[in-house]
N, C-alpha and C. Protein backbone atom coordinates (compact mmCIF):
# COMPACT_ATOMS: atom_id res chain seq x y z
N MET A 1 -16.86 0.05 5.22
CA MET A 1 -15.63 -0.69 5.01
C MET A 1 -15.45 -1.64 6.19
N ASN A 2 -15.30 -2.92 5.87
CA ASN A 2 -15.11 -3.86 6.97
C ASN A 2 -13.66 -3.85 7.43
N LYS A 3 -13.40 -4.55 8.52
CA LYS A 3 -12.07 -4.46 9.12
C LYS A 3 -10.98 -5.05 8.23
N HIS A 4 -11.32 -6.01 7.39
CA HIS A 4 -10.29 -6.59 6.52
C HIS A 4 -9.85 -5.62 5.43
N TRP A 5 -10.80 -4.87 4.88
CA TRP A 5 -10.42 -3.85 3.90
C TRP A 5 -9.66 -2.72 4.57
N LEU A 6 -10.00 -2.41 5.81
CA LEU A 6 -9.24 -1.41 6.57
C LEU A 6 -7.80 -1.89 6.77
N MET A 7 -7.63 -3.19 7.00
CA MET A 7 -6.28 -3.75 7.15
C MET A 7 -5.50 -3.63 5.83
N VAL A 8 -6.16 -3.82 4.70
CA VAL A 8 -5.50 -3.64 3.40
C VAL A 8 -5.07 -2.19 3.23
N LEU A 9 -5.94 -1.26 3.61
CA LEU A 9 -5.60 0.16 3.52
C LEU A 9 -4.39 0.49 4.40
N ILE A 10 -4.38 -0.03 5.62
CA ILE A 10 -3.26 0.21 6.53
C ILE A 10 -1.97 -0.40 5.96
N ALA A 11 -2.07 -1.62 5.44
CA ALA A 11 -0.88 -2.25 4.83
C ALA A 11 -0.37 -1.43 3.65
N SER A 12 -1.27 -0.86 2.87
CA SER A 12 -0.86 -0.04 1.73
C SER A 12 -0.13 1.22 2.19
N MET A 13 -0.62 1.83 3.27
CA MET A 13 0.05 3.02 3.80
C MET A 13 1.43 2.65 4.34
N LEU A 14 1.52 1.48 4.98
CA LEU A 14 2.82 1.02 5.47
C LEU A 14 3.76 0.72 4.31
N GLU A 15 3.20 0.26 3.20
CA GLU A 15 4.03 0.00 2.02
C GLU A 15 4.69 1.28 1.53
N VAL A 16 3.95 2.38 1.56
CA VAL A 16 4.51 3.67 1.15
C VAL A 16 5.70 4.03 2.05
N VAL A 17 5.56 3.76 3.34
CA VAL A 17 6.63 4.08 4.29
C VAL A 17 7.86 3.24 4.02
N TRP A 18 7.69 1.91 3.86
CA TRP A 18 8.89 1.08 3.67
C TRP A 18 9.52 1.25 2.29
N VAL A 19 8.70 1.53 1.28
CA VAL A 19 9.28 1.79 -0.04
C VAL A 19 10.13 3.07 0.01
N SER A 20 9.62 4.08 0.69
CA SER A 20 10.40 5.31 0.85
C SER A 20 11.66 5.03 1.66
N GLY A 21 11.54 4.17 2.67
CA GLY A 21 12.70 3.79 3.47
C GLY A 21 13.75 3.08 2.64
N LEU A 22 13.33 2.23 1.73
CA LEU A 22 14.30 1.53 0.88
C LEU A 22 15.11 2.52 0.04
N LYS A 23 14.48 3.59 -0.37
CA LYS A 23 15.18 4.57 -1.20
C LYS A 23 16.02 5.54 -0.37
N HIS A 24 15.48 5.96 0.79
CA HIS A 24 16.10 7.08 1.49
C HIS A 24 16.83 6.71 2.78
N ALA A 25 16.71 5.48 3.28
CA ALA A 25 17.39 5.12 4.52
C ALA A 25 18.90 5.12 4.31
N SER A 26 19.61 5.69 5.29
CA SER A 26 21.06 5.74 5.16
C SER A 26 21.78 5.35 6.45
N THR A 27 21.07 5.29 7.55
CA THR A 27 21.71 4.89 8.81
C THR A 27 21.14 3.54 9.25
N TRP A 28 21.83 2.90 10.20
CA TRP A 28 21.37 1.57 10.63
C TRP A 28 19.98 1.64 11.26
N TYR A 29 19.66 2.70 12.00
CA TYR A 29 18.34 2.76 12.63
C TYR A 29 17.24 3.07 11.61
N GLU A 30 17.56 3.78 10.54
CA GLU A 30 16.56 3.97 9.48
C GLU A 30 16.31 2.65 8.76
N TRP A 31 17.37 1.88 8.53
CA TRP A 31 17.20 0.57 7.90
C TRP A 31 16.44 -0.38 8.82
N LEU A 32 16.74 -0.32 10.12
CA LEU A 32 16.01 -1.16 11.08
C LEU A 32 14.52 -0.79 11.09
N GLY A 33 14.23 0.51 11.09
CA GLY A 33 12.83 0.95 11.03
C GLY A 33 12.15 0.46 9.76
N THR A 34 12.86 0.52 8.65
CA THR A 34 12.30 0.06 7.38
C THR A 34 11.98 -1.44 7.45
N ILE A 35 12.88 -2.22 8.00
CA ILE A 35 12.67 -3.67 8.11
C ILE A 35 11.49 -3.97 9.03
N ILE A 36 11.38 -3.23 10.13
CA ILE A 36 10.24 -3.44 11.05
C ILE A 36 8.92 -3.09 10.36
N VAL A 37 8.90 -2.01 9.60
CA VAL A 37 7.67 -1.63 8.88
C VAL A 37 7.32 -2.67 7.83
N ILE A 38 8.33 -3.24 7.14
CA ILE A 38 8.07 -4.30 6.17
C ILE A 38 7.40 -5.49 6.86
N ALA A 39 7.94 -5.88 8.02
CA ALA A 39 7.37 -7.03 8.74
C ALA A 39 5.93 -6.76 9.17
N ILE A 40 5.69 -5.58 9.70
CA ILE A 40 4.32 -5.23 10.13
C ILE A 40 3.39 -5.18 8.92
N CYS A 41 3.86 -4.58 7.84
CA CYS A 41 3.06 -4.44 6.62
C CYS A 41 2.60 -5.80 6.10
N PHE A 42 3.53 -6.74 5.98
CA PHE A 42 3.16 -8.04 5.42
C PHE A 42 2.35 -8.88 6.40
N THR A 43 2.55 -8.66 7.70
CA THR A 43 1.71 -9.35 8.68
C THR A 43 0.26 -8.90 8.54
N VAL A 44 0.06 -7.59 8.44
CA VAL A 44 -1.30 -7.05 8.28
C VAL A 44 -1.90 -7.52 6.96
N PHE A 45 -1.09 -7.48 5.89
CA PHE A 45 -1.56 -7.93 4.58
C PHE A 45 -1.99 -9.39 4.60
N MET A 46 -1.19 -10.25 5.23
CA MET A 46 -1.52 -11.68 5.27
C MET A 46 -2.80 -11.93 6.06
N ARG A 47 -2.98 -11.20 7.15
CA ARG A 47 -4.22 -11.37 7.93
C ARG A 47 -5.44 -10.95 7.11
N ALA A 48 -5.32 -9.86 6.37
CA ALA A 48 -6.44 -9.41 5.54
C ALA A 48 -6.73 -10.39 4.42
N SER A 49 -5.68 -10.96 3.84
CA SER A 49 -5.88 -11.86 2.71
C SER A 49 -6.52 -13.18 3.11
N LYS A 50 -6.54 -13.50 4.39
CA LYS A 50 -7.21 -14.72 4.82
C LYS A 50 -8.73 -14.61 4.72
N ALA A 51 -9.26 -13.39 4.77
CA ALA A 51 -10.71 -13.20 4.72
C ALA A 51 -11.19 -12.65 3.39
N LEU A 52 -10.28 -12.19 2.54
CA LEU A 52 -10.66 -11.58 1.26
C LEU A 52 -9.97 -12.35 0.12
N PRO A 53 -10.49 -12.25 -1.09
CA PRO A 53 -9.85 -12.92 -2.24
C PRO A 53 -8.43 -12.37 -2.47
N LEU A 54 -7.47 -13.26 -2.53
CA LEU A 54 -6.06 -12.86 -2.58
C LEU A 54 -5.74 -11.99 -3.80
N GLY A 55 -6.24 -12.35 -4.96
CA GLY A 55 -5.93 -11.59 -6.16
C GLY A 55 -6.40 -10.15 -6.07
N THR A 56 -7.59 -9.96 -5.57
CA THR A 56 -8.13 -8.61 -5.42
C THR A 56 -7.38 -7.85 -4.33
N VAL A 57 -7.11 -8.53 -3.22
CA VAL A 57 -6.38 -7.87 -2.12
C VAL A 57 -5.00 -7.44 -2.60
N TYR A 58 -4.32 -8.30 -3.34
CA TYR A 58 -2.98 -7.94 -3.82
C TYR A 58 -3.04 -6.78 -4.80
N ALA A 59 -4.04 -6.77 -5.69
CA ALA A 59 -4.17 -5.67 -6.65
C ALA A 59 -4.45 -4.35 -5.93
N VAL A 60 -5.33 -4.38 -4.94
CA VAL A 60 -5.64 -3.17 -4.18
C VAL A 60 -4.41 -2.71 -3.40
N PHE A 61 -3.74 -3.65 -2.73
CA PHE A 61 -2.54 -3.35 -1.93
C PHE A 61 -1.46 -2.70 -2.79
N THR A 62 -1.14 -3.30 -3.91
CA THR A 62 -0.07 -2.75 -4.75
C THR A 62 -0.49 -1.46 -5.45
N GLY A 63 -1.77 -1.38 -5.83
CA GLY A 63 -2.26 -0.17 -6.50
C GLY A 63 -2.20 1.03 -5.57
N LEU A 64 -2.75 0.85 -4.36
CA LEU A 64 -2.72 1.96 -3.40
C LEU A 64 -1.29 2.28 -2.97
N GLY A 65 -0.47 1.25 -2.80
CA GLY A 65 0.92 1.48 -2.43
C GLY A 65 1.69 2.24 -3.51
N THR A 66 1.45 1.86 -4.75
CA THR A 66 2.12 2.55 -5.86
C THR A 66 1.67 4.01 -5.95
N ALA A 67 0.37 4.22 -5.86
CA ALA A 67 -0.15 5.60 -5.91
C ALA A 67 0.40 6.41 -4.74
N GLY A 68 0.40 5.82 -3.57
CA GLY A 68 0.92 6.52 -2.40
C GLY A 68 2.40 6.84 -2.50
N ALA A 69 3.17 5.92 -3.06
CA ALA A 69 4.61 6.15 -3.20
C ALA A 69 4.89 7.29 -4.17
N VAL A 70 4.14 7.34 -5.26
CA VAL A 70 4.33 8.43 -6.23
C VAL A 70 3.96 9.77 -5.60
N ILE A 71 2.84 9.80 -4.89
CA ILE A 71 2.41 11.04 -4.25
C ILE A 71 3.40 11.45 -3.14
N ALA A 72 3.88 10.49 -2.35
CA ALA A 72 4.85 10.80 -1.30
C ALA A 72 6.15 11.36 -1.89
N GLU A 73 6.58 10.80 -3.01
CA GLU A 73 7.79 11.32 -3.65
C GLU A 73 7.60 12.77 -4.06
N MET A 74 6.41 13.11 -4.57
CA MET A 74 6.14 14.49 -4.98
C MET A 74 6.04 15.42 -3.78
N LEU A 75 5.36 14.97 -2.71
CA LEU A 75 5.11 15.84 -1.57
C LEU A 75 6.31 15.99 -0.65
N PHE A 76 7.05 14.91 -0.42
CA PHE A 76 8.08 14.95 0.62
C PHE A 76 9.51 14.88 0.12
N PHE A 77 9.72 14.44 -1.11
CA PHE A 77 11.09 14.21 -1.55
C PHE A 77 11.46 14.96 -2.83
N GLY A 78 10.67 15.95 -3.20
CA GLY A 78 11.07 16.85 -4.27
C GLY A 78 10.91 16.34 -5.68
N GLU A 79 10.17 15.24 -5.87
CA GLU A 79 9.90 14.78 -7.24
C GLU A 79 9.06 15.84 -7.94
N PRO A 80 9.40 16.21 -9.16
CA PRO A 80 8.62 17.24 -9.84
C PRO A 80 7.16 16.81 -10.08
N PHE A 81 6.25 17.76 -9.92
CA PHE A 81 4.83 17.52 -10.17
C PHE A 81 4.64 17.27 -11.65
N ASN A 82 3.84 16.25 -11.97
CA ASN A 82 3.59 15.91 -13.36
C ASN A 82 2.10 15.58 -13.49
N LEU A 83 1.38 16.39 -14.26
CA LEU A 83 -0.07 16.21 -14.41
C LEU A 83 -0.41 14.84 -14.97
N VAL A 84 0.37 14.35 -15.91
CA VAL A 84 0.09 13.04 -16.50
C VAL A 84 0.19 11.95 -15.43
N LYS A 85 1.20 12.05 -14.56
CA LYS A 85 1.33 11.08 -13.46
C LYS A 85 0.09 11.12 -12.57
N ILE A 86 -0.37 12.30 -12.25
CA ILE A 86 -1.55 12.44 -11.38
C ILE A 86 -2.77 11.82 -12.05
N LEU A 87 -2.94 12.05 -13.34
CA LEU A 87 -4.08 11.47 -14.05
C LEU A 87 -3.98 9.94 -14.10
N LEU A 88 -2.80 9.43 -14.31
CA LEU A 88 -2.63 7.98 -14.33
C LEU A 88 -2.84 7.37 -12.94
N ILE A 89 -2.42 8.08 -11.89
CA ILE A 89 -2.70 7.61 -10.53
C ILE A 89 -4.20 7.61 -10.27
N ALA A 90 -4.89 8.64 -10.74
CA ALA A 90 -6.35 8.69 -10.58
C ALA A 90 -7.00 7.50 -11.28
N LEU A 91 -6.51 7.15 -12.47
CA LEU A 91 -7.02 6.00 -13.19
C LEU A 91 -6.75 4.71 -12.41
N LEU A 92 -5.55 4.60 -11.84
CA LEU A 92 -5.19 3.43 -11.02
C LEU A 92 -6.10 3.33 -9.80
N VAL A 93 -6.32 4.44 -9.12
CA VAL A 93 -7.18 4.44 -7.94
C VAL A 93 -8.62 4.09 -8.33
N ALA A 94 -9.08 4.57 -9.47
CA ALA A 94 -10.43 4.22 -9.93
C ALA A 94 -10.54 2.71 -10.15
N GLY A 95 -9.51 2.11 -10.70
CA GLY A 95 -9.51 0.66 -10.87
C GLY A 95 -9.52 -0.07 -9.54
N VAL A 96 -8.76 0.44 -8.58
CA VAL A 96 -8.72 -0.17 -7.25
C VAL A 96 -10.08 -0.07 -6.58
N VAL A 97 -10.71 1.09 -6.67
CA VAL A 97 -12.04 1.27 -6.07
C VAL A 97 -13.04 0.34 -6.76
N GLY A 98 -12.94 0.21 -8.08
CA GLY A 98 -13.83 -0.69 -8.80
C GLY A 98 -13.65 -2.13 -8.37
N LEU A 99 -12.41 -2.57 -8.25
CA LEU A 99 -12.15 -3.94 -7.78
C LEU A 99 -12.70 -4.16 -6.39
N LYS A 100 -12.47 -3.19 -5.51
CA LYS A 100 -12.95 -3.33 -4.14
C LYS A 100 -14.47 -3.37 -4.10
N SER A 101 -15.12 -2.57 -4.91
CA SER A 101 -16.59 -2.48 -4.85
C SER A 101 -17.29 -3.74 -5.38
N ILE A 102 -16.63 -4.50 -6.27
CA ILE A 102 -17.29 -5.70 -6.79
C ILE A 102 -16.87 -6.97 -6.06
N THR A 103 -15.97 -6.84 -5.08
CA THR A 103 -15.47 -7.99 -4.36
C THR A 103 -16.16 -8.12 -3.01
N LYS A 104 -16.66 -9.33 -2.77
CA LYS A 104 -17.30 -9.61 -1.49
C LYS A 104 -16.34 -10.41 -0.63
N PRO A 105 -16.40 -10.24 0.70
CA PRO A 105 -15.59 -11.07 1.58
C PRO A 105 -15.94 -12.53 1.38
N LYS A 106 -15.00 -13.43 1.73
CA LYS A 106 -15.19 -14.86 1.49
C LYS A 106 -16.43 -15.40 2.18
N GLU A 107 -16.71 -14.95 3.40
CA GLU A 107 -17.87 -15.48 4.11
C GLU A 107 -19.19 -15.05 3.45
N ALA A 108 -19.19 -13.92 2.69
CA ALA A 108 -20.41 -13.46 2.04
C ALA A 108 -20.68 -14.18 0.72
N GLU A 109 -19.66 -14.88 0.16
CA GLU A 109 -19.83 -15.56 -1.12
C GLU A 109 -20.65 -16.83 -1.00
N ALA A 110 -20.58 -17.51 0.11
CA ALA A 110 -21.25 -18.80 0.26
C ALA A 110 -22.74 -18.68 0.42
């Protein structure tokens, strides 16, 4: 995994944090933390997208973020476990891995 894909992975994990913050923040410092994480997340995402195809990066970013948010809700916030959700997340992650595996960095395309 090159550093740009690692940046997409980090941005996706940060997305899970700020999405959870949007739902669960209730004090000014929790909201401030959420806003700071949003800023860091999109900064990392924009840097990664400069070296990778934007459409693929966005699909991977949102796919991993969505999967992570669903799993975080189940693990940390009491969302009931649902086998169908897990299977659909697995399908989503398989699509993300497939997109990542067929995408070359911009410098490798030329």
